Short mmCIF file of C-alpha atoms in Angstrom, two decimals:
data_model
loop_
_atom_site.label_atom_id
_atom_site.label_comp_id
_atom_site.label_asym_id
_atom_site.label_seq_id
_atom_site.Cartn_x
_atom_site.Cartn_y
_atom_site.Cartn_z
CA MET S 16 -118.39 -230.54 -55.32
CA SER S 17 -116.72 -228.03 -57.62
CA THR S 18 -113.10 -227.16 -57.50
CA GLN S 19 -111.10 -224.21 -58.84
CA THR S 20 -107.81 -224.50 -60.44
CA PRO S 21 -104.92 -222.39 -59.18
CA THR S 22 -105.07 -220.33 -62.38
CA GLN S 23 -108.76 -219.50 -61.92
CA THR S 24 -108.18 -218.49 -58.32
CA GLU S 25 -105.31 -216.18 -59.26
CA GLU S 26 -107.38 -214.56 -62.02
CA SER S 27 -110.25 -213.95 -59.59
CA SER S 28 -107.92 -212.37 -57.06
CA ASP S 29 -106.41 -210.13 -59.69
CA THR S 30 -109.87 -208.98 -60.81
CA ASP S 31 -110.91 -208.17 -57.24
CA ALA S 32 -107.69 -206.23 -56.69
CA GLU S 33 -108.20 -204.24 -59.85
CA ALA S 34 -111.79 -203.45 -58.83
CA ASP S 35 -110.64 -202.32 -55.39
CA ALA S 36 -107.96 -200.16 -56.94
CA ALA S 37 -110.42 -198.61 -59.38
CA SER S 38 -112.87 -197.94 -56.54
CA LYS S 39 -110.19 -196.28 -54.45
CA GLY S 40 -109.09 -194.25 -57.46
CA ASP S 41 -112.65 -193.04 -57.97
CA GLU S 42 -112.89 -192.11 -54.32
CA ARG S 43 -109.64 -190.16 -54.52
CA ARG S 44 -110.82 -188.33 -57.64
CA ASP S 45 -114.19 -187.59 -56.02
CA GLU S 46 -112.41 -186.32 -52.92
CA LYS S 47 -110.12 -184.17 -55.06
CA ARG S 48 -113.07 -182.71 -56.95
CA ARG S 49 -114.92 -182.10 -53.69
CA ARG S 50 -111.95 -180.29 -52.20
CA ALA S 51 -111.50 -178.25 -55.38
CA ALA S 52 -115.18 -177.29 -55.31
CA GLU S 53 -114.91 -176.30 -51.64
CA GLU S 54 -111.82 -174.24 -52.40
CA ARG S 55 -113.59 -172.44 -55.25
CA ALA S 56 -116.59 -171.76 -53.03
CA ARG S 57 -114.30 -170.44 -50.29
CA ARG S 58 -112.50 -168.12 -52.73
CA GLN S 59 -115.78 -166.87 -54.15
CA ALA S 60 -117.11 -166.20 -50.66
CA GLU S 61 -113.94 -164.29 -49.77
CA GLU S 62 -114.15 -162.26 -52.98
CA ALA S 63 -117.82 -161.46 -52.35
CA GLU S 64 -117.05 -160.44 -48.78
CA LYS S 65 -114.14 -158.28 -49.96
CA ALA S 66 -116.33 -156.66 -52.60
CA ALA S 67 -118.96 -155.90 -49.98
CA VAL S 68 -116.35 -154.29 -47.77
CA ASP S 69 -114.83 -152.37 -50.68
CA GLU S 70 -118.19 -151.01 -51.84
CA GLU S 71 -118.52 -147.65 -50.08
CA THR S 72 -122.02 -146.53 -49.22
CA ILE S 73 -123.33 -143.18 -48.06
CA GLU S 74 -126.04 -142.53 -45.51
CA LEU S 75 -128.71 -140.14 -46.70
CA LYS S 76 -131.27 -138.70 -44.27
CA VAL S 77 -134.11 -137.17 -46.28
CA PHE S 78 -136.97 -135.00 -45.02
CA ARG S 79 -140.38 -136.55 -45.74
CA TYR S 80 -143.82 -134.97 -45.60
CA ASP S 81 -147.03 -135.58 -47.51
CA PRO S 82 -150.11 -133.64 -46.36
CA GLU S 83 -152.44 -135.70 -48.59
CA ILE S 84 -151.56 -139.17 -47.25
CA GLU S 85 -152.73 -140.30 -43.83
CA GLY S 86 -149.80 -141.49 -41.78
CA LYS S 87 -147.35 -139.25 -43.66
CA GLN S 88 -148.68 -135.90 -42.49
CA ASP S 89 -146.19 -135.66 -39.65
CA PRO S 90 -142.73 -134.56 -40.87
CA ARG S 91 -140.00 -137.17 -40.44
CA PHE S 92 -136.65 -138.25 -41.83
CA ASP S 93 -136.11 -141.45 -43.82
CA THR S 94 -132.66 -142.99 -44.10
CA PHE S 95 -131.32 -144.39 -47.38
CA HIS S 96 -128.02 -146.18 -47.95
CA VAL S 97 -126.67 -145.43 -51.41
CA PRO S 98 -123.61 -146.99 -53.11
CA PHE S 99 -121.03 -144.27 -53.64
CA THR S 100 -119.49 -143.64 -57.03
CA LYS S 101 -116.88 -141.08 -58.00
CA GLY S 102 -118.45 -137.79 -59.02
CA MET S 103 -121.79 -138.57 -57.37
CA THR S 104 -123.91 -135.54 -56.50
CA VAL S 105 -126.68 -135.13 -53.95
CA LEU S 106 -129.18 -135.24 -56.82
CA ASP S 107 -127.69 -138.56 -58.02
CA ALA S 108 -128.11 -140.00 -54.53
CA LEU S 109 -131.70 -138.80 -54.31
CA MET S 110 -132.55 -140.25 -57.70
CA TYR S 111 -131.01 -143.59 -56.71
CA SER S 112 -133.02 -143.60 -53.47
CA ARG S 113 -136.23 -142.82 -55.33
CA ASP S 114 -135.65 -145.40 -58.09
CA THR S 115 -134.39 -148.15 -55.77
CA TYR S 116 -136.15 -147.77 -52.43
CA ASP S 117 -139.16 -145.45 -52.53
CA SER S 118 -140.79 -144.22 -55.74
CA SER S 119 -142.90 -141.73 -53.75
CA LEU S 120 -139.84 -139.64 -52.79
CA THR S 121 -140.53 -136.23 -54.35
CA PHE S 122 -138.14 -133.46 -55.39
CA ARG S 123 -137.65 -131.07 -58.29
CA HIS S 124 -134.91 -131.40 -60.89
CA SER S 125 -134.47 -130.75 -64.58
CA CYS S 126 -131.26 -129.82 -66.40
CA ARG S 127 -128.77 -131.39 -63.94
CA GLN S 128 -126.24 -128.75 -65.05
CA ALA S 129 -126.78 -126.01 -62.43
CA VAL S 130 -128.70 -123.88 -64.92
CA CYS S 131 -132.42 -124.41 -64.27
CA GLY S 132 -132.29 -123.69 -60.51
CA SER S 133 -135.09 -126.16 -59.74
CA ASP S 134 -133.22 -128.40 -57.29
CA ALA S 135 -132.13 -125.92 -54.62
CA MET S 136 -132.29 -127.66 -51.22
CA PHE S 137 -131.06 -127.37 -47.65
CA VAL S 138 -128.13 -129.80 -47.48
CA ASN S 139 -126.20 -130.29 -44.23
CA GLY S 140 -127.44 -126.95 -42.96
CA GLY S 141 -126.85 -124.84 -46.05
CA GLN S 142 -128.64 -123.83 -49.24
CA LYS S 143 -127.18 -125.73 -52.20
CA LEU S 144 -128.01 -126.97 -55.67
CA ALA S 145 -128.38 -130.75 -55.40
CA CYS S 146 -127.05 -131.31 -58.93
CA LYS S 147 -123.91 -129.28 -58.23
CA THR S 148 -123.08 -130.49 -54.72
CA GLN S 149 -120.57 -133.35 -54.61
CA ILE S 150 -121.17 -136.14 -52.12
CA ALA S 151 -117.41 -136.38 -51.55
CA ASP S 152 -117.37 -132.84 -50.15
CA LEU S 153 -120.01 -133.52 -47.48
CA GLU S 154 -119.86 -134.99 -43.99
CA GLN S 155 -122.05 -138.01 -43.28
CA PRO S 156 -124.80 -138.66 -42.62
CA ILE S 157 -125.95 -136.27 -45.33
CA ARG S 158 -129.09 -134.45 -44.26
CA VAL S 159 -131.34 -133.18 -47.06
CA GLU S 160 -134.25 -130.85 -46.33
CA PRO S 161 -136.48 -128.45 -48.29
CA LEU S 162 -135.52 -124.77 -48.45
CA PRO S 163 -136.34 -122.96 -45.18
CA HIS S 164 -138.82 -120.09 -44.93
CA ALA S 165 -141.11 -121.55 -47.61
CA GLU S 166 -144.23 -123.66 -47.43
CA VAL S 167 -143.49 -127.34 -48.01
CA ARG S 168 -145.79 -128.96 -50.55
CA LYS S 169 -144.36 -132.49 -50.35
CA ASP S 170 -141.02 -133.92 -49.21
CA LEU S 171 -138.36 -131.61 -50.71
CA VAL S 172 -140.74 -129.54 -52.86
CA VAL S 173 -141.60 -126.04 -51.64
CA ASP S 174 -144.13 -123.49 -52.89
CA MET S 175 -142.27 -121.00 -55.13
CA GLU S 176 -145.22 -118.74 -55.91
CA HIS S 177 -144.27 -115.98 -53.45
CA PHE S 178 -140.68 -115.96 -54.72
CA TYR S 179 -141.86 -115.59 -58.33
CA ASP S 180 -144.25 -112.80 -57.30
CA GLN S 181 -141.34 -110.88 -55.77
CA MET S 182 -139.26 -111.39 -58.91
CA GLU S 183 -142.08 -110.13 -61.12
CA ALA S 184 -142.55 -107.07 -58.87
CA VAL S 185 -139.28 -105.54 -60.15
CA GLU S 186 -140.30 -105.95 -63.80
CA PRO S 187 -137.42 -108.32 -64.71
CA TYR S 188 -137.27 -107.63 -68.42
CA PHE S 189 -135.55 -105.12 -70.66
CA GLN S 190 -137.40 -101.85 -71.29
CA THR S 191 -136.42 -98.66 -73.05
CA ASN S 192 -137.87 -95.59 -74.68
CA GLU S 193 -134.58 -94.40 -76.15
CA TYR S 194 -133.77 -95.85 -79.55
CA PRO S 195 -130.90 -95.29 -82.02
CA ASP S 196 -131.43 -92.69 -84.73
CA GLY S 197 -131.03 -95.12 -87.60
CA GLU S 198 -133.99 -97.43 -88.28
CA LEU S 199 -131.80 -100.54 -88.54
CA GLU S 200 -129.06 -99.44 -86.16
CA GLU S 201 -128.29 -101.73 -83.22
CA GLN S 202 -128.85 -100.67 -79.65
CA ARG S 203 -125.26 -100.90 -78.55
CA GLN S 204 -123.83 -101.56 -75.09
CA THR S 205 -120.26 -100.70 -74.13
CA ARG S 206 -117.91 -103.43 -72.96
CA GLU S 207 -117.51 -101.63 -69.64
CA ASN S 208 -121.25 -101.59 -69.00
CA ARG S 209 -121.57 -105.23 -69.96
CA GLU S 210 -118.84 -106.15 -67.49
CA LYS S 211 -120.59 -104.14 -64.79
CA ILE S 212 -123.85 -106.11 -65.01
CA LYS S 213 -122.43 -109.44 -66.19
CA MET S 214 -122.55 -111.22 -62.83
CA SER S 215 -126.12 -110.13 -62.15
CA THR S 216 -127.29 -111.88 -65.33
CA ARG S 217 -126.24 -115.27 -63.95
CA CYS S 218 -129.23 -115.57 -61.60
CA ILE S 219 -131.11 -118.85 -62.17
CA TRP S 220 -134.10 -118.05 -59.92
CA CYS S 221 -133.32 -120.92 -57.51
CA SER S 222 -134.38 -118.95 -54.38
CA ALA S 223 -131.37 -120.12 -52.36
CA CYS S 224 -130.54 -116.52 -51.46
CA MET S 225 -134.13 -115.70 -50.49
CA SER S 226 -134.21 -118.79 -48.28
CA SER S 227 -131.03 -117.75 -46.46
CA CYS S 228 -132.15 -114.16 -45.82
CA ASN S 229 -133.27 -113.46 -42.25
CA ILE S 230 -135.01 -110.27 -43.33
CA ALA S 231 -137.09 -112.11 -45.93
CA ALA S 232 -137.98 -114.69 -43.27
CA GLY S 233 -139.46 -111.99 -41.06
CA ASP S 234 -140.82 -109.61 -43.69
CA ASN S 235 -143.02 -111.28 -46.27
CA GLU S 236 -143.15 -108.09 -48.36
CA TYR S 237 -139.39 -107.66 -48.65
CA LEU S 238 -138.40 -107.94 -52.30
CA GLY S 239 -135.43 -110.11 -51.40
CA PRO S 240 -131.90 -110.38 -52.79
CA ALA S 241 -132.79 -112.23 -56.01
CA ALA S 242 -135.40 -109.68 -57.07
CA ILE S 243 -133.19 -106.73 -56.16
CA ASN S 244 -130.31 -108.28 -58.09
CA LYS S 245 -132.58 -108.59 -61.11
CA ALA S 246 -133.54 -104.93 -60.72
CA TYR S 247 -129.82 -104.10 -60.58
CA GLN S 248 -129.24 -105.91 -63.87
CA PHE S 249 -131.64 -103.62 -65.73
CA ALA S 250 -131.25 -100.41 -63.72
CA MET S 251 -127.53 -100.46 -64.47
CA ASP S 252 -127.98 -101.32 -68.14
CA GLU S 253 -127.13 -98.14 -70.03
CA ARG S 254 -129.37 -99.07 -72.95
CA GLU S 255 -132.59 -98.57 -70.97
CA GLY S 256 -132.09 -94.85 -70.48
CA GLU S 257 -132.51 -92.49 -67.54
CA GLU S 258 -136.29 -92.36 -67.52
CA ILE S 259 -136.69 -96.14 -67.19
CA LYS S 260 -133.87 -96.22 -64.61
CA GLN S 261 -135.78 -93.66 -62.55
CA GLN S 262 -138.85 -95.92 -62.59
CA ARG S 263 -136.78 -98.90 -61.46
CA LEU S 264 -135.21 -96.95 -58.60
CA GLU S 265 -138.67 -96.00 -57.41
CA ILE S 266 -139.55 -99.70 -57.21
CA ILE S 267 -136.47 -100.78 -55.28
CA GLU S 268 -136.26 -97.83 -52.86
CA GLN S 269 -139.71 -98.50 -51.43
CA GLU S 270 -140.14 -99.41 -47.75
CA HIS S 271 -139.68 -103.13 -48.41
CA GLY S 272 -136.93 -102.68 -50.96
CA VAL S 273 -133.18 -102.17 -50.66
CA TRP S 274 -133.39 -100.33 -47.32
CA ARG S 275 -134.56 -103.49 -45.54
CA CYS S 276 -131.24 -105.21 -46.31
CA GLN S 277 -128.99 -105.37 -43.25
CA THR S 278 -125.86 -106.37 -45.16
CA GLN S 279 -125.47 -109.80 -43.57
CA PHE S 280 -123.93 -111.33 -46.76
CA SER S 281 -125.85 -114.58 -46.21
CA CYS S 282 -127.33 -114.34 -49.71
CA THR S 283 -123.89 -113.89 -51.28
CA GLU S 284 -122.49 -116.86 -49.35
CA VAL S 285 -125.10 -119.34 -50.57
CA CYS S 286 -125.49 -118.16 -54.18
CA PRO S 287 -124.60 -121.17 -56.40
CA LYS S 288 -123.58 -118.82 -59.24
CA ASP S 289 -121.27 -116.68 -57.06
CA ILE S 290 -123.21 -113.46 -57.70
CA PRO S 291 -122.10 -110.62 -55.35
CA LEU S 292 -125.69 -109.99 -54.31
CA THR S 293 -124.93 -107.87 -51.24
CA GLU S 294 -122.64 -105.59 -53.26
CA HIS S 295 -125.36 -105.07 -55.87
CA ILE S 296 -127.88 -104.17 -53.17
CA GLN S 297 -125.47 -101.65 -51.63
CA GLU S 298 -124.79 -100.07 -55.01
CA LEU S 299 -128.51 -99.65 -55.58
CA LYS S 300 -128.74 -97.97 -52.17
CA ARG S 301 -126.11 -95.48 -53.30
CA GLU S 302 -127.99 -94.89 -56.55
CA ALA S 303 -131.20 -94.29 -54.61
CA VAL S 304 -129.46 -91.76 -52.35
CA LYS S 305 -127.99 -89.89 -55.32
CA ASN S 306 -131.38 -89.94 -57.01
CA ASN S 307 -132.96 -88.17 -54.02
CA LEU S 308 -130.23 -85.63 -53.34
CA LYS S 309 -131.33 -82.02 -53.72
CA PHE S 310 -128.80 -79.20 -54.14
CA TRP S 311 -131.17 -76.28 -53.64
#
């Protein structure tokens, strides 16, 4: 039978006590680390939730139509939720929707500086350039459709052929048969004449005005405000001369020319370049009247 001395017993007790203390210390440290980890996770969750709340999104309802794909031949609207950023335009939102959600979403765009005129659309019930129209200025949901009164090819893309035909009908290029006497002399234009036609030169052939015109919607042969404005630009240019001006007036005073305009100002209201289209049409009417006046 073995026996332990008092000293051995005391040493054993001390060792057990130290082990218990160390074990409890480890438990406390583990508990502290666990609580710290839970606190970090809680803070991260709160921050993520706050970020989600702070991130403003816009609701975009986009017209969809594809005559070549079965199941997409019936027009519909698709909804896209796009994160909003300061300065975002309708074109930015469409590009985000296409790149993030649906690569088949189709629309025209090019310069993104309101110069090319390719991205004219029907936004919240009005003709606008998508690249120029600020999301912050629109009520939500933002409804984007192709231009009215034109055949839709796919989604937001319309057939522009008829519009271009009407523009070409007025011969939209400079012509003259009156030249300066000197062989190397410039064909000068007065400052006053330049100011007179300056606004008409801003047309970017976007067809927003044509799309807004009720007369053009009902009369497929009507030249339309854009074409008549282009005729104004050259008819009023003093460098072309009277003979060429006479030819231009004959084009625009035809049955489907300036006299079809009912002065509704819808074209002027939607023009993204602020061209006074209706005023130009009325001035050409006056020129046509003067051209036909007989004093004998």
